[in-house]
Amino acid sequence: MPEDHKDEVTPFEAMQARYWMAVEKLDLDRGFAKILEQPERELHVSVPVVMDDGHIEVFQGYRVQHNTMRGPAKGGIRFDTNVSSDEVRALAAWMTWKCAVVDVPFGGGKGGVICDPSSMSAGELERTTRRYVTRIMDIIGPDRDIPAPDVNTTAQVMAWVYDTYAMHTRQWHAGVVTGKPVVMGGSQGREEATGFGVYISAREACKVKGTSLDGARVTVQGFGNVGSWFSLFVHNVGAKIIAVGDISGEMHNDKGFDIPTLKEYVRKHRVIEGFEDGEVISPDEFYGLECDIFAPCALENAITSDNADSITTKIIVEGANGPTTPAADEILKRKGIHVVPDILCNAGGVVGSYLEWVQNRQGMSWDKETVLRRIEEKMVESYHKVYDARERYDAIMRIAAYILAVKSVADVATLRGIYA
Ligand code: NAD
């Protein structure tokens, strides 16, 4: 993504801009609105780790609980060099709105550690995870705040989160974290849940636009958990993925990538770089490619005022959180591009996490078909709820989703009251 525009606005400012548009439309009391805008709690921790060569690193970590009116905080843990307090704050707020849009009984939380997992050994990652968990132990728990995977954190990392919590509490608390390996209480279908939800969003968007995924030309930025699963689902129904991009660069194949082969390549090599069945292109060429669907599935601020004009697509499905800046929203709206916003589009992940948490509490496990069917039902219902609200409030999809979410949290907050 364009380096110059990473700070077009910060992720939290991008969230605030949309939030206040929704507040205006709802005509919420301004004082009351200030409560829901700000995080309830932020924890900044230092995470000392003895590295393999014996030297000590002190990583900085965060856990933010944005709002817990509708339920315990819920949100992933990100390990990345770009993690910052502002980013984690934004991601936590997006979780609040996302859980409200798809109506799962959670609030919004998020965590992150500033580190570069690509340069760390498995042992260093494990020690970082465990020390970070002990630092945030006081505020997480199955009824308080439930972490999950995000950028650069896997089911293995969730297993360490679970184990560290269990060792300290001396109790079995499967619901303290979601996205766990299936053998230790993880849910069938959780791994692919987010990409699956993005696929359902794309399918519903195609329906309202009078088109189809079969034969659609698709470009995907980010080929990690979300991007690769989304690609596989749409590939399986006849879409052609003509370009992919990740941290290592961008690639084009006009006939469409063979996604199972590319997915296997990335599983082995971590990045798309070196995959033979495609030509390397520049970021500008990637953004300029004509396609039917563009799926940003990497990081924030991918679509900015710098590149939005060059994007030629009918539909954007936001697999990533916060990929589009407010300035870019205006340009995409002018171009008539149908954007399925992050807080709706990638909610399949949190629905999958919710289903895992429910199974953990029941001591039951459901098969993959049941889990994916339930995610599909939630995504279809939520997509059309937002689509209808867009007409009712004369707003783009993103603001319509914020309106529904903010209203839902505000209604509960009104009933509960401010307390003292
Ligand atoms: P991941 O770590 O599995 O994959 C991230 C991908 O983004 C990788 O392919 C990486 O190479 C690419 N990437 C990183 N920096 C990039 C850059 N500067 N330019 C281009 N590509 C870059 O992470 P993920 O879990 O797939 O998450 C991706 C996005 O989806 C994030 O915004 C995350 O918050 C969001 N999300 C994830 C989930 C989930 O369940 N994992 C749920 C909802 C939303």
PDB file of C-alpha atoms in Angstrom, residues 45-308:
ATOM      1  CA  VAL A  45       2.217  -3.325  28.816  1.00  0.00           C
ATOM      2  CA  SER A  46       5.882  -4.084  28.323  1.00  0.00           C
ATOM      3  CA  VAL A  47       6.732  -7.655  27.421  1.00  0.00           C
ATOM      4  CA  PRO A  48      10.280  -8.744  28.292  1.00  0.00           C
ATOM      5  CA  VAL A  49      11.468 -11.768  26.342  1.00  0.00           C
ATOM      6  CA  VAL A  50      14.755 -13.655  26.441  1.00  0.00           C
ATOM      7  CA  MET A  51      15.625 -14.196  22.780  1.00  0.00           C
ATOM      8  CA  ASP A  52      17.300 -17.371  21.505  1.00  0.00           C
ATOM      9  CA  ASP A  53      20.792 -15.824  21.548  1.00  0.00           C
ATOM     10  CA  GLY A  54      20.351 -14.840  25.215  1.00  0.00           C
ATOM     11  CA  HIS A  55      19.762 -11.098  24.803  1.00  0.00           C
ATOM     12  CA  ILE A  56      16.602  -9.509  26.223  1.00  0.00           C
ATOM     13  CA  GLU A  57      14.042  -7.665  24.104  1.00  0.00           C
ATOM     14  CA  VAL A  58      11.280  -5.598  25.691  1.00  0.00           C
ATOM     15  CA  PHE A  59       8.286  -5.518  23.336  1.00  0.00           C
ATOM     16  CA  GLN A  60       5.410  -3.068  23.769  1.00  0.00           C
ATOM     17  CA  GLY A  61       1.891  -4.503  23.888  1.00  0.00           C
ATOM     18  CA  TYR A  62      -1.662  -3.246  24.198  1.00  0.00           C
ATOM     19  CA  ARG A  63      -5.123  -4.496  25.068  1.00  0.00           C
ATOM     20  CA  VAL A  64      -8.013  -2.097  24.499  1.00  0.00           C
ATOM     21  CA  GLN A  65     -11.640  -2.632  25.500  1.00  0.00           C
ATOM     22  CA  HIS A  66     -13.665  -0.150  23.536  1.00  0.00           C
ATOM     23  CA  ASN A  67     -17.184  -0.934  24.715  1.00  0.00           C
ATOM     24  CA  THR A  68     -18.720  -3.756  26.737  1.00  0.00           C
ATOM     25  CA  MET A  69     -22.361  -2.603  26.834  1.00  0.00           C
ATOM     26  CA  ARG A  70     -23.602  -5.531  24.717  1.00  0.00           C
ATOM     27  CA  GLY A  71     -21.358  -8.236  26.178  1.00  0.00           C
ATOM     28  CA  PRO A  72     -17.762  -9.140  27.039  1.00  0.00           C
ATOM     29  CA  ALA A  73     -15.076  -7.523  24.888  1.00  0.00           C
ATOM     30  CA  LYS A  74     -14.081  -9.607  21.886  1.00  0.00           C
ATOM     31  CA  GLY A  75     -11.231  -9.117  19.483  1.00  0.00           C
ATOM     32  CA  GLY A  76      -8.020 -10.462  18.045  1.00  0.00           C
ATOM     33  CA  ILE A  77      -4.381 -10.134  18.971  1.00  0.00           C
ATOM     34  CA  ARG A  78      -2.084  -8.724  16.297  1.00  0.00           C
ATOM     35  CA  PHE A  79       1.694  -9.206  16.186  1.00  0.00           C
ATOM     36  CA  ASP A  80       3.188  -6.672  13.799  1.00  0.00           C
ATOM     37  CA  THR A  81       5.768  -3.901  13.570  1.00  0.00           C
ATOM     38  CA  ASN A  82       2.988  -1.432  12.629  1.00  0.00           C
ATOM     39  CA  VAL A  83       0.972  -2.032  15.814  1.00  0.00           C
ATOM     40  CA  SER A  84       0.360   1.209  17.735  1.00  0.00           C
ATOM     41  CA  SER A  85      -1.984   2.361  20.487  1.00  0.00           C
ATOM     42  CA  ASP A  86      -4.024   4.267  17.892  1.00  0.00           C
ATOM     43  CA  GLU A  87      -4.346   1.200  15.667  1.00  0.00           C
ATOM     44  CA  VAL A  88      -5.406  -1.105  18.515  1.00  0.00           C
ATOM     45  CA  ARG A  89      -7.908   1.518  19.723  1.00  0.00           C
ATOM     46  CA  ALA A  90      -9.442   1.690  16.227  1.00  0.00           C
ATOM     47  CA  LEU A  91      -9.530  -2.091  15.853  1.00  0.00           C
ATOM     48  CA  ALA A  92     -11.259  -2.409  19.241  1.00  0.00           C
ATOM     49  CA  ALA A  93     -13.903   0.145  18.250  1.00  0.00           C
ATOM     50  CA  TRP A  94     -14.494  -1.612  14.932  1.00  0.00           C
ATOM     51  CA  MET A  95     -15.115  -4.805  16.926  1.00  0.00           C
ATOM     52  CA  THR A  96     -17.810  -3.020  18.960  1.00  0.00           C
ATOM     53  CA  TRP A  97     -19.614  -1.940  15.782  1.00  0.00           C
ATOM     54  CA  LYS A  98     -19.054  -5.266  14.016  1.00  0.00           C
ATOM     55  CA  CYS A  99     -20.537  -7.344  16.843  1.00  0.00           C
ATOM     56  CA  ALA A 100     -23.533  -5.016  16.892  1.00  0.00           C
ATOM     57  CA  VAL A 101     -24.058  -5.147  13.102  1.00  0.00           C
ATOM     58  CA  VAL A 102     -24.236  -8.945  13.084  1.00  0.00           C
ATOM     59  CA  ASP A 103     -25.907  -9.027  16.486  1.00  0.00           C
ATOM     60  CA  VAL A 104     -23.606 -11.293  18.461  1.00  0.00           C
ATOM     61  CA  PRO A 105     -23.586 -10.611  22.232  1.00  0.00           C
ATOM     62  CA  PHE A 106     -20.085  -9.161  22.480  1.00  0.00           C
ATOM     63  CA  GLY A 107     -18.479  -5.777  22.879  1.00  0.00           C
ATOM     64  CA  GLY A 108     -15.293  -4.652  21.191  1.00  0.00           C
ATOM     65  CA  GLY A 109     -11.730  -5.369  22.210  1.00  0.00           C
ATOM     66  CA  LYS A 110      -8.346  -5.773  20.520  1.00  0.00           C
ATOM     67  CA  GLY A 111      -4.755  -6.443  21.420  1.00  0.00           C
ATOM     68  CA  GLY A 112      -1.386  -6.175  19.792  1.00  0.00           C
ATOM     69  CA  VAL A 113       2.325  -6.488  20.333  1.00  0.00           C
ATOM     70  CA  ILE A 114       4.859  -4.444  18.367  1.00  0.00           C
ATOM     71  CA  CYS A 115       7.172  -7.137  17.020  1.00  0.00           C
ATOM     72  CA  ASP A 116       8.243  -8.756  13.765  1.00  0.00           C
ATOM     73  CA  PRO A 117       7.154 -12.414  13.923  1.00  0.00           C
ATOM     74  CA  SER A 118       8.788 -13.166  10.555  1.00  0.00           C
ATOM     75  CA  SER A 119      12.194 -12.698  12.207  1.00  0.00           C
ATOM     76  CA  MET A 120      11.360 -14.637  15.399  1.00  0.00           C
ATOM     77  CA  SER A 121      11.736 -18.337  16.159  1.00  0.00           C
ATOM     78  CA  ALA A 122       8.792 -20.437  17.383  1.00  0.00           C
ATOM     79  CA  GLY A 123      10.291 -20.354  20.890  1.00  0.00           C
ATOM     80  CA  GLU A 124      10.603 -16.552  20.853  1.00  0.00           C
ATOM     81  CA  LEU A 125       7.003 -16.252  19.651  1.00  0.00           C
ATOM     82  CA  GLU A 126       5.781 -18.586  22.370  1.00  0.00           C
ATOM     83  CA  ARG A 127       7.626 -16.674  25.126  1.00  0.00           C
ATOM     84  CA  THR A 128       6.322 -13.351  23.754  1.00  0.00           C
ATOM     85  CA  THR A 129       2.751 -14.669  23.686  1.00  0.00           C
ATOM     86  CA  ARG A 130       2.880 -16.144  27.182  1.00  0.00           C
ATOM     87  CA  ARG A 131       4.473 -13.063  28.759  1.00  0.00           C
ATOM     88  CA  TYR A 132       1.980 -10.783  26.984  1.00  0.00           C
ATOM     89  CA  VAL A 133      -0.931 -12.928  28.268  1.00  0.00           C
ATOM     90  CA  THR A 134       0.332 -12.763  31.853  1.00  0.00           C
ATOM     91  CA  ARG A 135       0.512  -8.970  31.491  1.00  0.00           C
ATOM     92  CA  ILE A 136      -3.142  -8.701  30.367  1.00  0.00           C
ATOM     93  CA  MET A 137      -4.448 -11.578  32.550  1.00  0.00           C
ATOM     94  CA  ASP A 138      -6.291  -9.249  34.901  1.00  0.00           C
ATOM     95  CA  ILE A 139      -8.640  -7.951  32.244  1.00  0.00           C
ATOM     96  CA  ILE A 140      -9.296 -10.995  30.013  1.00  0.00           C
ATOM     97  CA  GLY A 141     -11.498 -14.015  30.698  1.00  0.00           C
ATOM     98  CA  PRO A 142     -14.395 -15.928  29.113  1.00  0.00           C
ATOM     99  CA  ASP A 143     -16.932 -13.439  30.497  1.00  0.00           C
ATOM    100  CA  ARG A 144     -14.727 -10.352  30.360  1.00  0.00           C
ATOM    101  CA  ASP A 145     -12.620 -10.141  27.222  1.00  0.00           C
ATOM    102  CA  ILE A 146     -11.976 -12.953  24.756  1.00  0.00           C
ATOM    103  CA  PRO A 147      -8.989 -12.736  22.373  1.00  0.00           C
ATOM    104  CA  ALA A 148      -8.770 -14.404  18.930  1.00  0.00           C
ATOM    105  CA  PRO A 149      -6.348 -14.533  15.985  1.00  0.00           C
ATOM    106  CA  ASP A 150      -5.534 -11.505  13.843  1.00  0.00           C
ATOM    107  CA  VAL A 151      -2.594 -10.496  11.661  1.00  0.00           C
ATOM    108  CA  ASN A 152       0.375 -12.846  12.233  1.00  0.00           C
ATOM    109  CA  THR A 153      -1.281 -14.818  15.040  1.00  0.00           C
ATOM    110  CA  THR A 154      -2.374 -18.380  14.412  1.00  0.00           C
ATOM    111  CA  ALA A 155      -4.250 -21.233  16.104  1.00  0.00           C
ATOM    112  CA  GLN A 156      -0.899 -22.200  17.708  1.00  0.00           C
ATOM    113  CA  VAL A 157      -0.630 -18.734  19.253  1.00  0.00           C
ATOM    114  CA  MET A 158      -4.198 -19.129  20.578  1.00  0.00           C
ATOM    115  CA  ALA A 159      -3.185 -22.489  22.106  1.00  0.00           C
ATOM    116  CA  TRP A 160      -0.416 -20.681  24.045  1.00  0.00           C
ATOM    117  CA  VAL A 161      -2.898 -17.969  25.114  1.00  0.00           C
ATOM    118  CA  TYR A 162      -5.256 -20.681  26.371  1.00  0.00           C
ATOM    119  CA  ASP A 163      -2.532 -22.642  28.156  1.00  0.00           C
ATOM    120  CA  THR A 164      -1.012 -19.601  29.882  1.00  0.00           C
ATOM    121  CA  TYR A 165      -4.422 -18.533  31.177  1.00  0.00           C
ATOM    122  CA  ALA A 166      -5.230 -22.075  32.345  1.00  0.00           C
ATOM    123  CA  MET A 167      -1.850 -22.459  34.110  1.00  0.00           C
ATOM    124  CA  HIS A 168      -2.424 -19.268  36.089  1.00  0.00           C
ATOM    125  CA  THR A 169      -6.081 -19.829  36.953  1.00  0.00           C
ATOM    126  CA  ARG A 170      -5.612 -23.593  37.537  1.00  0.00           C
ATOM    127  CA  GLN A 171      -8.893 -24.122  35.732  1.00  0.00           C
ATOM    128  CA  TRP A 172     -10.272 -25.242  32.410  1.00  0.00           C
ATOM    129  CA  HIS A 173     -11.626 -22.152  30.637  1.00  0.00           C
ATOM    130  CA  ALA A 174     -11.963 -23.132  26.969  1.00  0.00           C
ATOM    131  CA  GLY A 175     -13.951 -19.978  26.237  1.00  0.00           C
ATOM    132  CA  VAL A 176     -11.132 -17.604  27.217  1.00  0.00           C
ATOM    133  CA  VAL A 177      -9.872 -17.482  23.635  1.00  0.00           C
ATOM    134  CA  THR A 178     -11.281 -18.427  20.220  1.00  0.00           C
ATOM    135  CA  GLY A 179      -9.553 -19.602  17.074  1.00  0.00           C
ATOM    136  CA  LYS A 180      -7.945 -22.436  19.068  1.00  0.00           C
ATOM    137  CA  PRO A 181      -6.837 -25.656  17.348  1.00  0.00           C
ATOM    138  CA  VAL A 182      -9.884 -27.924  16.894  1.00  0.00           C
ATOM    139  CA  VAL A 183      -8.337 -30.677  19.048  1.00  0.00           C
ATOM    140  CA  MET A 184      -8.403 -28.399  22.079  1.00  0.00           C
ATOM    141  CA  GLY A 185     -11.868 -26.881  21.808  1.00  0.00           C
ATOM    142  CA  GLY A 186     -11.507 -24.812  18.663  1.00  0.00           C
ATOM    143  CA  SER A 187     -14.486 -24.769  16.326  1.00  0.00           C
ATOM    144  CA  GLN A 188     -14.707 -26.532  13.025  1.00  0.00           C
ATOM    145  CA  GLY A 189     -14.859 -23.828  10.361  1.00  0.00           C
ATOM    146  CA  ARG A 190     -13.326 -21.036  12.492  1.00  0.00           C
ATOM    147  CA  GLU A 191     -10.133 -20.991  10.446  1.00  0.00           C
ATOM    148  CA  GLU A 192     -11.991 -20.212   7.229  1.00  0.00           C
ATOM    149  CA  ALA A 193     -14.851 -18.267   8.866  1.00  0.00           C
ATOM    150  CA  THR A 194     -13.682 -14.748   7.968  1.00  0.00           C
ATOM    151  CA  GLY A 195     -12.833 -15.550   4.336  1.00  0.00           C
ATOM    152  CA  PHE A 196     -16.092 -17.481   4.065  1.00  0.00           C
ATOM    153  CA  GLY A 197     -18.038 -14.442   5.320  1.00  0.00           C
ATOM    154  CA  VAL A 198     -16.252 -12.190   2.812  1.00  0.00           C
ATOM    155  CA  TYR A 199     -17.267 -14.648   0.084  1.00  0.00           C
ATOM    156  CA  ILE A 200     -20.918 -14.557   1.242  1.00  0.00           C
ATOM    157  CA  SER A 201     -20.758 -10.743   1.242  1.00  0.00           C
ATOM    158  CA  ALA A 202     -19.382 -10.771  -2.308  1.00  0.00           C
ATOM    159  CA  ARG A 203     -22.099 -13.194  -3.395  1.00  0.00           C
ATOM    160  CA  GLU A 204     -24.884 -11.027  -1.929  1.00  0.00           C
ATOM    161  CA  ALA A 205     -23.333  -7.869  -3.399  1.00  0.00           C
ATOM    162  CA  CYS A 206     -23.261  -9.556  -6.830  1.00  0.00           C
ATOM    163  CA  LYS A 207     -26.961 -10.393  -6.433  1.00  0.00           C
ATOM    164  CA  VAL A 208     -28.017  -6.799  -5.708  1.00  0.00           C
ATOM    165  CA  LYS A 209     -25.809  -5.589  -8.558  1.00  0.00           C
ATOM    166  CA  GLY A 210     -27.406  -8.094 -10.941  1.00  0.00           C
ATOM    167  CA  THR A 211     -24.184  -9.971 -11.572  1.00  0.00           C
ATOM    168  CA  SER A 212     -22.607 -13.262 -10.488  1.00  0.00           C
ATOM    169  CA  LEU A 213     -19.409 -14.610  -8.973  1.00  0.00           C
ATOM    170  CA  ASP A 214     -19.220 -17.197 -11.737  1.00  0.00           C
ATOM    171  CA  GLY A 215     -16.743 -15.732 -14.238  1.00  0.00           C
ATOM    172  CA  ALA A 216     -16.127 -12.586 -12.137  1.00  0.00           C
ATOM    173  CA  ARG A 217     -12.614 -11.123 -12.351  1.00  0.00           C
ATOM    174  CA  VAL A 218     -11.290 -10.649  -8.830  1.00  0.00           C
ATOM    175  CA  THR A 219      -8.202  -8.968  -7.334  1.00  0.00           C
ATOM    176  CA  VAL A 220      -7.121  -9.732  -3.774  1.00  0.00           C
ATOM    177  CA  GLN A 221      -4.704  -7.816  -1.554  1.00  0.00           C
ATOM    178  CA  GLY A 222      -3.357  -9.913   1.329  1.00  0.00           C
ATOM    179  CA  PHE A 223      -3.053 -13.666   0.965  1.00  0.00           C
ATOM    180  CA  GLY A 224      -3.043 -14.657   4.631  1.00  0.00           C
ATOM    181  CA  ASN A 225      -5.908 -16.237   6.522  1.00  0.00           C
ATOM    182  CA  VAL A 226      -8.651 -13.953   5.200  1.00  0.00           C
ATOM    183  CA  GLY A 227      -7.417 -13.333   1.645  1.00  0.00           C
ATOM    184  CA  SER A 228      -6.482 -16.933   0.869  1.00  0.00           C
ATOM    185  CA  TRP A 229      -9.732 -18.453   2.181  1.00  0.00           C
ATOM    186  CA  PHE A 230     -11.827 -15.799   0.426  1.00  0.00           C
ATOM    187  CA  SER A 231      -9.917 -16.542  -2.797  1.00  0.00           C
ATOM    188  CA  LEU A 232     -10.517 -20.275  -2.462  1.00  0.00           C
ATOM    189  CA  PHE A 233     -14.267 -19.893  -1.854  1.00  0.00           C
ATOM    190  CA  VAL A 234     -14.808 -17.605  -4.854  1.00  0.00           C
ATOM    191  CA  HIS A 235     -12.450 -19.690  -7.021  1.00  0.00           C
ATOM    192  CA  ASN A 236     -14.605 -22.740  -6.212  1.00  0.00           C
ATOM    193  CA  VAL A 237     -17.710 -21.019  -7.605  1.00  0.00           C
ATOM    194  CA  GLY A 238     -16.064 -19.997 -10.861  1.00  0.00           C
ATOM    195  CA  ALA A 239     -14.503 -16.577 -10.144  1.00  0.00           C
ATOM    196  CA  LYS A 240     -11.077 -15.831 -11.640  1.00  0.00           C
ATOM    197  CA  ILE A 241      -8.492 -14.357  -9.273  1.00  0.00           C
ATOM    198  CA  ILE A 242      -6.492 -12.313 -11.779  1.00  0.00           C
ATOM    199  CA  ALA A 243      -4.188 -10.546  -9.293  1.00  0.00           C
ATOM    200  CA  VAL A 244      -2.938 -11.043  -5.766  1.00  0.00           C
ATOM    201  CA  GLY A 245      -0.717  -8.920  -3.563  1.00  0.00           C
ATOM    202  CA  ASP A 246       0.943  -9.340  -0.188  1.00  0.00           C
ATOM    203  CA  ILE A 247       3.839  -7.955   1.841  1.00  0.00           C
ATOM    204  CA  SER A 248       6.266  -9.399  -0.754  1.00  0.00           C
ATOM    205  CA  GLY A 249       4.698  -7.706  -3.814  1.00  0.00           C
ATOM    206  CA  GLU A 250       1.949  -8.018  -6.436  1.00  0.00           C
ATOM    207  CA  MET A 251       1.331 -10.624  -9.154  1.00  0.00           C
ATOM    208  CA  HIS A 252      -0.929 -10.866 -12.188  1.00  0.00           C
ATOM    209  CA  ASN A 253      -2.312 -13.844 -14.110  1.00  0.00           C
ATOM    210  CA  ASP A 254      -4.995 -12.881 -16.598  1.00  0.00           C
ATOM    211  CA  LYS A 255      -6.249 -16.474 -16.937  1.00  0.00           C
ATOM    212  CA  GLY A 256      -6.791 -16.652 -13.155  1.00  0.00           C
ATOM    213  CA  PHE A 257      -4.518 -18.169 -10.515  1.00  0.00           C
ATOM    214  CA  ASP A 258      -4.915 -21.796  -9.540  1.00  0.00           C
ATOM    215  CA  ILE A 259      -5.824 -20.914  -5.947  1.00  0.00           C
ATOM    216  CA  PRO A 260      -5.334 -24.328  -4.268  1.00  0.00           C
ATOM    217  CA  THR A 261      -1.782 -24.426  -5.690  1.00  0.00           C
ATOM    218  CA  LEU A 262      -1.051 -20.818  -4.667  1.00  0.00           C
ATOM    219  CA  LYS A 263      -2.471 -21.438  -1.197  1.00  0.00           C
ATOM    220  CA  GLU A 264      -0.220 -24.469  -0.781  1.00  0.00           C
ATOM    221  CA  TYR A 265       2.773 -22.437  -2.038  1.00  0.00           C
ATOM    222  CA  VAL A 266       2.099 -19.697   0.539  1.00  0.00           C
ATOM    223  CA  ARG A 267       1.653 -22.284   3.295  1.00  0.00           C
ATOM    224  CA  LYS A 268       5.190 -23.473   2.551  1.00  0.00           C
ATOM    225  CA  HIS A 269       6.871 -20.152   1.698  1.00  0.00           C
ATOM    226  CA  ARG A 270       4.741 -17.679   3.754  1.00  0.00           C
ATOM    227  CA  VAL A 271       4.538 -15.180   0.845  1.00  0.00           C
ATOM    228  CA  ILE A 272       3.505 -15.190  -2.842  1.00  0.00           C
ATOM    229  CA  GLU A 273       6.962 -14.086  -3.982  1.00  0.00           C
ATOM    230  CA  GLY A 274       8.569 -16.702  -6.217  1.00  0.00           C
ATOM    231  CA  PHE A 275       5.287 -18.312  -7.320  1.00  0.00           C
ATOM    232  CA  GLU A 276       5.955 -19.170 -10.947  1.00  0.00           C
ATOM    233  CA  ASP A 277       2.506 -19.037 -12.505  1.00  0.00           C
ATOM    234  CA  GLY A 278       2.126 -15.241 -12.608  1.00  0.00           C
ATOM    235  CA  GLU A 279       3.996 -12.075 -13.620  1.00  0.00           C
ATOM    236  CA  VAL A 280       5.202  -9.555 -11.068  1.00  0.00           C
ATOM    237  CA  ILE A 281       3.477  -6.172 -11.373  1.00  0.00           C
ATOM    238  CA  SER A 282       3.882  -2.854  -9.560  1.00  0.00           C
ATOM    239  CA  PRO A 283       1.491  -1.637  -6.832  1.00  0.00           C
ATOM    240  CA  ASP A 284       0.178   1.028  -9.257  1.00  0.00           C
ATOM    241  CA  GLU A 285      -0.535  -1.622 -11.896  1.00  0.00           C
ATOM    242  CA  PHE A 286      -2.237  -3.768  -9.256  1.00  0.00           C
ATOM    243  CA  TYR A 287      -4.593  -0.979  -8.154  1.00  0.00           C
ATOM    244  CA  GLY A 288      -5.233   0.027 -11.783  1.00  0.00           C
ATOM    245  CA  LEU A 289      -6.311  -3.440 -12.997  1.00  0.00           C
ATOM    246  CA  GLU A 290      -9.862  -3.567 -14.308  1.00  0.00           C
ATOM    247  CA  CYS A 291     -11.870  -6.136 -12.363  1.00  0.00           C
ATOM    248  CA  ASP A 292     -15.366  -6.886 -11.060  1.00  0.00           C
ATOM    249  CA  ILE A 293     -14.470  -7.368  -7.404  1.00  0.00           C
ATOM    250  CA  PHE A 294     -11.545  -6.024  -5.386  1.00  0.00           C
ATOM    251  CA  ALA A 295     -10.939  -7.588  -1.970  1.00  0.00           C
ATOM    252  CA  PRO A 296      -8.507  -5.688   0.289  1.00  0.00           C
ATOM    253  CA  CYS A 297      -7.585  -8.326   2.903  1.00  0.00           C
ATOM    254  CA  ALA A 298      -4.322  -6.951   4.364  1.00  0.00           C
ATOM    255  CA  LEU A 299      -4.038  -3.848   6.561  1.00  0.00           C
ATOM    256  CA  GLU A 300      -5.570  -0.401   7.153  1.00  0.00           C
ATOM    257  CA  ASN A 301      -5.323   2.522   4.742  1.00  0.00           C
ATOM    258  CA  ALA A 302      -4.849   0.469   1.589  1.00  0.00           C
ATOM    259  CA  ILE A 303      -7.355   2.524  -0.427  1.00  0.00           C
ATOM    260  CA  THR A 304      -6.561   6.221  -0.086  1.00  0.00           C
ATOM    261  CA  SER A 305      -7.195   9.409  -2.050  1.00  0.00           C
ATOM    262  CA  ASP A 306      -3.932   8.562  -3.808  1.00  0.00           C
ATOM    263  CA  ASN A 307      -5.160   5.403  -5.535  1.00  0.00           C
ATOM    264  CA  ALA A 308      -8.984   5.351  -5.219  1.00  0.00           C
TER     265      ALA A 308
END
